[in-house]
Coordinates of C-alpha atoms in Angstrom, one line a residue:
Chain N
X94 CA -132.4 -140.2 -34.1
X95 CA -135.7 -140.1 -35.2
X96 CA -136.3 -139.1 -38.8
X97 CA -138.9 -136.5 -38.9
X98 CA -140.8 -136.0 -42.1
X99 CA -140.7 -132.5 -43.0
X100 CA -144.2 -131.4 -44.3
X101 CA -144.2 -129.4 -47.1
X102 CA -143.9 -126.2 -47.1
X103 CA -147.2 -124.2 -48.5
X104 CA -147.5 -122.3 -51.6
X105 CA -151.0 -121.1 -51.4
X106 CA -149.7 -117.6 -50.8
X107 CA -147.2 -117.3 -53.6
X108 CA -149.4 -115.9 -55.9
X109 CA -151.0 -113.6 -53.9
X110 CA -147.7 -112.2 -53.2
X111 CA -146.7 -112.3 -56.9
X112 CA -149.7 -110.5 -57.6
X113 CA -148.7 -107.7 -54.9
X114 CA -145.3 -107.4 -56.5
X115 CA -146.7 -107.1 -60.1
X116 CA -149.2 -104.2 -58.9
X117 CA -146.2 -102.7 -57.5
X118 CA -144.1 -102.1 -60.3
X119 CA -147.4 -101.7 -62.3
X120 CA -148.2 -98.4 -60.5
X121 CA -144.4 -96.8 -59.8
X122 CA -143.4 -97.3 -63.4
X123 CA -143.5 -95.8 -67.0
X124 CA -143.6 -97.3 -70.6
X125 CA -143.3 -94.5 -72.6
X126 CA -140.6 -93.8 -74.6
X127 CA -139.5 -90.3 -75.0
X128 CA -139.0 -89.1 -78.5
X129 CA -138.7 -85.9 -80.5
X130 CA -137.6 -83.9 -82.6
X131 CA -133.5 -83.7 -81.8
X132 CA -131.9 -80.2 -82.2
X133 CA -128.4 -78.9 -81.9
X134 CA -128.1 -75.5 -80.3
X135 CA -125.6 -73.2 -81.0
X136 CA -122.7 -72.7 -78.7
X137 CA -122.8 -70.2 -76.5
X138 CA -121.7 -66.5 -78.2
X139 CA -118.4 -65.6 -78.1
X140 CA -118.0 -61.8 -77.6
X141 CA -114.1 -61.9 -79.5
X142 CA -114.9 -64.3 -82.2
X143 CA -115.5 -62.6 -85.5
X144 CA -118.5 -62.0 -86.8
X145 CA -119.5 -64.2 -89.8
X146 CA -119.1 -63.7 -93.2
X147 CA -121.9 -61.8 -94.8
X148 CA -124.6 -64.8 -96.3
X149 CA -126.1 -64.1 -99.7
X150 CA -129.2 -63.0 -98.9
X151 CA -130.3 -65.8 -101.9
X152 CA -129.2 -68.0 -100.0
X153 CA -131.1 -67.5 -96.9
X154 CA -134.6 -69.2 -96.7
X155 CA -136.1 -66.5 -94.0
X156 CA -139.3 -67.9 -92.2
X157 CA -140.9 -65.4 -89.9
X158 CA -143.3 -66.5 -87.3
X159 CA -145.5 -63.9 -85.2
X160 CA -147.1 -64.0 -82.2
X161 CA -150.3 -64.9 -83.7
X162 CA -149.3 -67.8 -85.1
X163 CA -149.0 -66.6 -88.5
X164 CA -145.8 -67.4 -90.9
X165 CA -144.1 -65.3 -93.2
X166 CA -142.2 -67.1 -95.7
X167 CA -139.5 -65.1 -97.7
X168 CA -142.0 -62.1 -97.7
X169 CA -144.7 -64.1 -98.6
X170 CA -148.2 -64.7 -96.5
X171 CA -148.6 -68.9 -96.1
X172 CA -150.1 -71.7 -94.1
X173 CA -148.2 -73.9 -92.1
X174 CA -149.4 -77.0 -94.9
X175 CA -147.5 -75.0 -97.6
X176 CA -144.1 -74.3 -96.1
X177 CA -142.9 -78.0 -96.7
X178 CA -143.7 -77.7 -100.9
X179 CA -141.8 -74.6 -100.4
X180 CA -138.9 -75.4 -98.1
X181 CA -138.2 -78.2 -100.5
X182 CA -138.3 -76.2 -103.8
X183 CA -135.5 -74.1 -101.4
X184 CA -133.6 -76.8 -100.8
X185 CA -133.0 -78.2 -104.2
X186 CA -132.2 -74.5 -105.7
X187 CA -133.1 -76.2 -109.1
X188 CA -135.9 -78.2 -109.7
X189 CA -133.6 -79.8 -112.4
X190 CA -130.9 -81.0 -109.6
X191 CA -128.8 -82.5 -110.0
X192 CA -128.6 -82.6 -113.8
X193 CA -127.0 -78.3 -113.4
X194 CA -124.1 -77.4 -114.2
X195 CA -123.9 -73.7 -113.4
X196 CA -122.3 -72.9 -110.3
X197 CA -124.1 -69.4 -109.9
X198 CA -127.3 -70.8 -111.0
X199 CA -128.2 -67.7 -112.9
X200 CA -131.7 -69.8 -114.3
X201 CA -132.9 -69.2 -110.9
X202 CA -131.7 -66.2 -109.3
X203 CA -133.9 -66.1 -106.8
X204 CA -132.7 -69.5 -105.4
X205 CA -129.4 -70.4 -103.6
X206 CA -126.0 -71.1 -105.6
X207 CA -124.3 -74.0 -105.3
X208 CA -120.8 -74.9 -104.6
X209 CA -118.4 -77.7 -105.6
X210 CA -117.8 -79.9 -102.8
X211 CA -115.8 -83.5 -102.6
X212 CA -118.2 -86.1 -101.2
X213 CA -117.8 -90.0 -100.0
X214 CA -118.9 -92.1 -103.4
X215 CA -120.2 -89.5 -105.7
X216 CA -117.1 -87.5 -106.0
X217 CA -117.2 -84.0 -106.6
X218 CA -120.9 -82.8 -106.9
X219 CA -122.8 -79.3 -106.7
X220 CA -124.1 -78.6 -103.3
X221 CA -126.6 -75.8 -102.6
X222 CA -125.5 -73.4 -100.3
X223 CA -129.0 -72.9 -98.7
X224 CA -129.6 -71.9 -95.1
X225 CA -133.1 -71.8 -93.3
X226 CA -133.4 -69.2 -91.3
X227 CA -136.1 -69.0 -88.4
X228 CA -137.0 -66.1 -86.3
X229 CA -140.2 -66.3 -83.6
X230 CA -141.8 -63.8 -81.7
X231 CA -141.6 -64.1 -77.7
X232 CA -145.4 -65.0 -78.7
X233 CA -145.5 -67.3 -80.8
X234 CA -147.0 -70.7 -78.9
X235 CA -144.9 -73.6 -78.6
X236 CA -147.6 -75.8 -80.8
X237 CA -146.7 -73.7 -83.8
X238 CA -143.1 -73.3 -83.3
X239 CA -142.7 -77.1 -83.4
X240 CA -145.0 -77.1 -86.5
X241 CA -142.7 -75.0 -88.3
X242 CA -139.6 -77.4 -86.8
X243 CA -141.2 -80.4 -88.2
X244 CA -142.3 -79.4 -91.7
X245 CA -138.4 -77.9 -91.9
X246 CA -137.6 -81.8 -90.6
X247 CA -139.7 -83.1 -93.3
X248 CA -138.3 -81.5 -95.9
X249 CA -135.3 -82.4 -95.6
X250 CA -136.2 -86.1 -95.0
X251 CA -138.1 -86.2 -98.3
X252 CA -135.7 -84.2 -100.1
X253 CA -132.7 -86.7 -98.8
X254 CA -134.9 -89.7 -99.4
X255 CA -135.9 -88.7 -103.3
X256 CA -132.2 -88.5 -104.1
X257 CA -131.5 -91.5 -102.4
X258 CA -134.0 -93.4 -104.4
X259 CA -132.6 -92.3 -107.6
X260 CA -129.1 -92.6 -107.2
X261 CA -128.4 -95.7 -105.1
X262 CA -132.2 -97.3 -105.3
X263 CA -132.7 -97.2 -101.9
X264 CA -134.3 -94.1 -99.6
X265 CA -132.3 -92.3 -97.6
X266 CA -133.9 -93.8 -93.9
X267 CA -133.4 -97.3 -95.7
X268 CA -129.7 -96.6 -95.4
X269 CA -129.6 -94.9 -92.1
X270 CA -130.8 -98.2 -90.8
X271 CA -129.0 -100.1 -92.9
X272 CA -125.6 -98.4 -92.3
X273 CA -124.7 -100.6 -89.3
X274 CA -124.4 -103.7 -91.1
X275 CA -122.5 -102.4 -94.2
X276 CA -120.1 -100.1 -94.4
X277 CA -120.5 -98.7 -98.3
X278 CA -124.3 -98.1 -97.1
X279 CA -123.0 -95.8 -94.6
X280 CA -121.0 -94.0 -97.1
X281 CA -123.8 -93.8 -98.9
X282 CA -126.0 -92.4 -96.3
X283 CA -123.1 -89.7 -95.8
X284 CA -123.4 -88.6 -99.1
X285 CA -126.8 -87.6 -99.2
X286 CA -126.3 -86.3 -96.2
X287 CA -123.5 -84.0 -97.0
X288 CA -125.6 -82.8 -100.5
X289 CA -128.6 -81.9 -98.2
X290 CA -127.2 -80.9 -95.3
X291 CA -129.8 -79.6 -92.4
X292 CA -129.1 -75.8 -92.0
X293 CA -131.8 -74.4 -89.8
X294 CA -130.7 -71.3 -88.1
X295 CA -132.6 -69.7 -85.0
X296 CA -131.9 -66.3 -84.9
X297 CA -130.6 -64.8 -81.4
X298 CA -134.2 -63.7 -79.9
X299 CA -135.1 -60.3 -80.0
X300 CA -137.3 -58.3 -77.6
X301 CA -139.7 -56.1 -79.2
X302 CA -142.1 -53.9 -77.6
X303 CA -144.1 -55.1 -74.3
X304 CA -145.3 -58.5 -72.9
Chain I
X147 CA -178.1 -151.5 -63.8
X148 CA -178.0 -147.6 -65.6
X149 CA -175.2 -146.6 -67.1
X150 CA -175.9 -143.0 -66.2
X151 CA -174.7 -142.4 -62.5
X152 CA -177.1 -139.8 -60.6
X153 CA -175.2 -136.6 -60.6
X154 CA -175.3 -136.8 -56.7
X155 CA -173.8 -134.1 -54.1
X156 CA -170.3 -135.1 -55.2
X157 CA -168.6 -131.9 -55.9
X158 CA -166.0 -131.2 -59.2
X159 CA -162.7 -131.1 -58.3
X160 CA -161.0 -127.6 -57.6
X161 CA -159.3 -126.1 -60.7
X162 CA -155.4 -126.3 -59.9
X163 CA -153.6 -123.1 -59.1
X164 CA -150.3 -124.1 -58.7
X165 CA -149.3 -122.6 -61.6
X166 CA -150.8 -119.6 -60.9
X167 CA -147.6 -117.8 -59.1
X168 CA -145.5 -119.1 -62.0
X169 CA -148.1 -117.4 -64.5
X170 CA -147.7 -114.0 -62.4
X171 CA -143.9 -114.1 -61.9
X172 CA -143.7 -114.3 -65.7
X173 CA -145.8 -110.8 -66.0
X174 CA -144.3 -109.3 -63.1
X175 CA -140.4 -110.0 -64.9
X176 CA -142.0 -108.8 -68.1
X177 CA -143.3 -105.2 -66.4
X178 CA -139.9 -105.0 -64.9
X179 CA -137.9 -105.2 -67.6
X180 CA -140.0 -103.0 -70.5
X181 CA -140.7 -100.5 -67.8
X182 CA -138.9 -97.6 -66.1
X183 CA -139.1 -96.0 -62.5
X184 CA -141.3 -93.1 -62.9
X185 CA -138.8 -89.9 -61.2
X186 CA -140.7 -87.2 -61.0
X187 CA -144.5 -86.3 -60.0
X188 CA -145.6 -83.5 -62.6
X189 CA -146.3 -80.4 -61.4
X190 CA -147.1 -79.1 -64.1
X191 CA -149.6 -79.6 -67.3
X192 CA -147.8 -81.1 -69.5
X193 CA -149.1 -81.7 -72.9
X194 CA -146.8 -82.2 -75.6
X195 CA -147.2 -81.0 -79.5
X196 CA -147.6 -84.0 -82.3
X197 CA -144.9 -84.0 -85.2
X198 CA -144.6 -86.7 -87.9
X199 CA -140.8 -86.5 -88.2
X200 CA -140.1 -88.3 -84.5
X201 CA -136.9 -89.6 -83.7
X202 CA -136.5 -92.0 -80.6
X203 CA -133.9 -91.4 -77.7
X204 CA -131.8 -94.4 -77.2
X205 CA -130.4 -94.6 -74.5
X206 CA -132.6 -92.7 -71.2
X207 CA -129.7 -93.3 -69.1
X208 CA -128.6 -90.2 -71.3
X209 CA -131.6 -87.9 -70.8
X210 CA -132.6 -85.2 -68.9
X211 CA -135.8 -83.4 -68.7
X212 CA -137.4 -80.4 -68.3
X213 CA -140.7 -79.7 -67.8
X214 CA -142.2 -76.1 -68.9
X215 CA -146.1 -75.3 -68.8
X216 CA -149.2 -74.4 -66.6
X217 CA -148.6 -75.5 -63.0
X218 CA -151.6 -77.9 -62.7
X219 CA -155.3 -77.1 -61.5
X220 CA -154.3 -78.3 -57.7
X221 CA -151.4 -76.0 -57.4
X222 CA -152.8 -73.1 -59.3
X223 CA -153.9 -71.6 -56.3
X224 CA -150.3 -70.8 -54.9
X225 CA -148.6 -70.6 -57.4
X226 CA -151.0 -68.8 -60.4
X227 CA -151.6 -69.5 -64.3
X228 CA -148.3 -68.7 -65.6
X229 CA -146.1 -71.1 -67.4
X230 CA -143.5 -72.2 -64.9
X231 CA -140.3 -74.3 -65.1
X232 CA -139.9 -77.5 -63.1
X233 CA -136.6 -79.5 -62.7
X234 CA -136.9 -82.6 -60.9
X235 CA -139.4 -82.4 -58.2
X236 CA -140.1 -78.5 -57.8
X237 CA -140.6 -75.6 -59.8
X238 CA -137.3 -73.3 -60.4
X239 CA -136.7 -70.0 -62.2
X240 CA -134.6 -70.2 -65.3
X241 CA -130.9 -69.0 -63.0
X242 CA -131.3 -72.4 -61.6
X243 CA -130.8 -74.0 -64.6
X244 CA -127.2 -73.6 -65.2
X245 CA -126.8 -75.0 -61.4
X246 CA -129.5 -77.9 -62.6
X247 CA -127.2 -79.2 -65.6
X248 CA -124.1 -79.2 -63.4
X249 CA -125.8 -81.8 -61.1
X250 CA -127.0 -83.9 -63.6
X251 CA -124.0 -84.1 -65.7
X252 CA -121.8 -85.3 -62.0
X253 CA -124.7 -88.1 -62.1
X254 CA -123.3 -89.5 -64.6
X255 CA -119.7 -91.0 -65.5
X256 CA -117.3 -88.7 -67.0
X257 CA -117.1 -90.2 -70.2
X258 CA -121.0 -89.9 -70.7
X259 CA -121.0 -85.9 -69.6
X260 CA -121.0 -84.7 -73.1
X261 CA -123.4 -86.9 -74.7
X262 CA -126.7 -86.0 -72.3
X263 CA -129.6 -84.6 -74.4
X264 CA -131.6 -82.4 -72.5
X265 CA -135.4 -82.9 -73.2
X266 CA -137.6 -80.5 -73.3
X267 CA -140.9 -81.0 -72.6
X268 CA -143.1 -78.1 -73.0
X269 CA -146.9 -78.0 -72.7
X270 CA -148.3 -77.1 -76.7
X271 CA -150.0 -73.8 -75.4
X272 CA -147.2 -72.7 -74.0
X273 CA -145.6 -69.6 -75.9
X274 CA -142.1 -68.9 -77.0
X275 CA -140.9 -66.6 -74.3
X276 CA -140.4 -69.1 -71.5
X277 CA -138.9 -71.7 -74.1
X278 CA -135.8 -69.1 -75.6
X279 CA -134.9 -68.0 -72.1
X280 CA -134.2 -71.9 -71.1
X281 CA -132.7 -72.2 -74.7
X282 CA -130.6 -69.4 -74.2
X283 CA -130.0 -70.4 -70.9
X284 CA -128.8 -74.3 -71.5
X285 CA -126.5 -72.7 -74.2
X286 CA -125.0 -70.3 -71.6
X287 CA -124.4 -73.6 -69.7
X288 CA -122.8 -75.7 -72.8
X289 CA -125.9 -78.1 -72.7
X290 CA -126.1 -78.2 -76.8
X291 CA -128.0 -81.3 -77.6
X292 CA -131.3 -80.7 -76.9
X293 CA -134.8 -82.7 -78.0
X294 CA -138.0 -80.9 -78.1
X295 CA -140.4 -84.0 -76.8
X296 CA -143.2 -84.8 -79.0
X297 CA -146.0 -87.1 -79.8
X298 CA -146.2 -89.3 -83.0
X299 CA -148.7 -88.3 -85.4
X300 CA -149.6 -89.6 -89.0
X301 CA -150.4 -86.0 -90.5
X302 CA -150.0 -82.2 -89.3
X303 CA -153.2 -80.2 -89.6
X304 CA -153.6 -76.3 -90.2

């Protein structure tokens, strides 16, 4: 049998049909990674369930937003750039927290109380019983509601981180991302998380008047 | 005798390109792997609000969307200027969205059916109205975990 040399095979082309592959998958895909803000809704309304107890209207942090884009903020006339300072000073129902000891908080009765609650490494410590409460009009455009949504966010971040700081050193987004590698960091994180939880109530929409 | 040859006719040789494929194989693997399949053509303008307090979605395998805003400049013809819904590949009314969730949580494996997040992504100058219905509407449905889509941005302004 005669030996035949095979010639080799050519790889001129390759590239060019690389190159058709890469424009390909350059055109069909997507990079960008979706992110947001992330939001639990509440379940559905249960017509036999009983309606909840009556909130201290202290305790509520009542953000109106109307259909011109404007916010009221516990009766009070603001900008959007304000409601963060504000939400905060809500949050923490005593500027002096957490060196209070009154329950009621009778210095500040225009501020939320607290109540004694058991949390993972602090023990027993005063948490505020504050709510947000948010209520748009049918109106109101979507650029402004998530406004509000983030500076609520915000607050709470910077609120959660400042305690953080001062009582285990660390902020409170440190120890989020450090929980997964130590489990008394993810206590930690808990903690702060349980002292400021995030309470933000929609209310049920209401339809008032036309459009 | 010169030591300097006459630069004659004698052409250079041509630059080597048989790494060239190799080169482009490497690119093509990396676009491959960081991307993802784009699903759905917009229909609809879709231009989402800028927060600062973002928070990534893991795992897309786990997301949904919906798309709320204008229909876009091409369509606006037939179908007018008002904010309209679109699931998947074509515009529905908010009574399909109950139908909508049931299909995309039987995508998925059983185990995974209660950990979807629905995104919403809703054009900034849409207004409220549209948005509570589908809210209203995705609780009716038991879709809870929702994320309103956003873009990253260093400061809010007034």
């Amino acid at each position: 049998m005669a030996r035949r040399e095979i010639s080799e095979i050519n790889a001129g082309s390759m590239a060019d049909i690389a190159f058709l592959l890469l424009i390909f998958f350059l055109v069909t895909t997507t990079m960008d990674t979706d992110g947001g803000l992330i939001r639990r809704l509440p379940p559905p309304p249960d017509s036999e369930a009983t309606p909840p107890d009556k909130i201290n209207q202290r305790n509520i942090f009542e953000i109106l937003v109307n259909q011109n884009d404007q916010l009221l903020v516990e009766g009070e006339y603001i900008q959007v750039t304000e409601l963060r300072a504000k939400a905060k000073e809500f949050i923490k129902s005593n500027p002096n927290y957490p060196s209070v000891a009154d329950e009621s908080n009778a210095s500040y009765p225009n501020m939320p109380e607290f109540r004694i609650e058991e949390v993972p490494v602090l023990g027993n410590v005063l948490v505020s019983k504050q709510i947000i409460s948010l209520q748009n009009d049918n109106g109101t455009s979507y650029e402004m509601y998530i406004k509000v949504q983030n500076e609520l966010v915000a607050a709470y971040n910077e609120i959660r981180n400042e305690f953080a700081m001062n009582k285990f050193g660390k902020s409170y987004s440190e120890l989020v991302q450090q929980s997964e590698s130590s489990e008394s960091i993810a206590e930690k994180a808990e903690a702060v998380k349980k002292i400021f939880p995030q309470r933000i109530s929609e209310a049920e929409p209401k339809k008032i008047g036309g459009n | 005798m010169s030591k300097f040859r006459k630069k004659g006719k004698k052409s250079q040789p041509a630059v080597n390109t048989a790494s060239l494929p190799d080169i482009v194989f490497m690119l093509l693997f990396f676009f491959m792997v960081t991307t993802k399949m784009r699903e759905t053509t917009l229909k609809v303008i879709n231009v989402t609000p800028k927060a600062t307090e973002i928070e990534k979605l893991e795992k897309k395998s786990l997301v949904s969307y919906i798309y709320i805003g204008k229909p876009i400049k091409a369509l606006q013809g037939a179908f007018g200027t008002a904010p309209r819904i679109q699931l998947n590949d074509a515009f529905k009314t908010k009574e399909d969205i109950f139908q909508f969730v049931e299909m995309e949580r039987n995508k998925r494996v059983e185990v995974e059916r209660n950990l979807v997040t629905w995104s919403l992504k809703v054009d900034q100058k849409t207004k409220m109205g549209i948005v509570t219905e589908v809210k209203q509407e995705l609780r009716k449905a038991n879709a809870l975990k929702i994320n309103y889509s956003s873009k990253k941005t260093d400061k809010i302004v007034n």
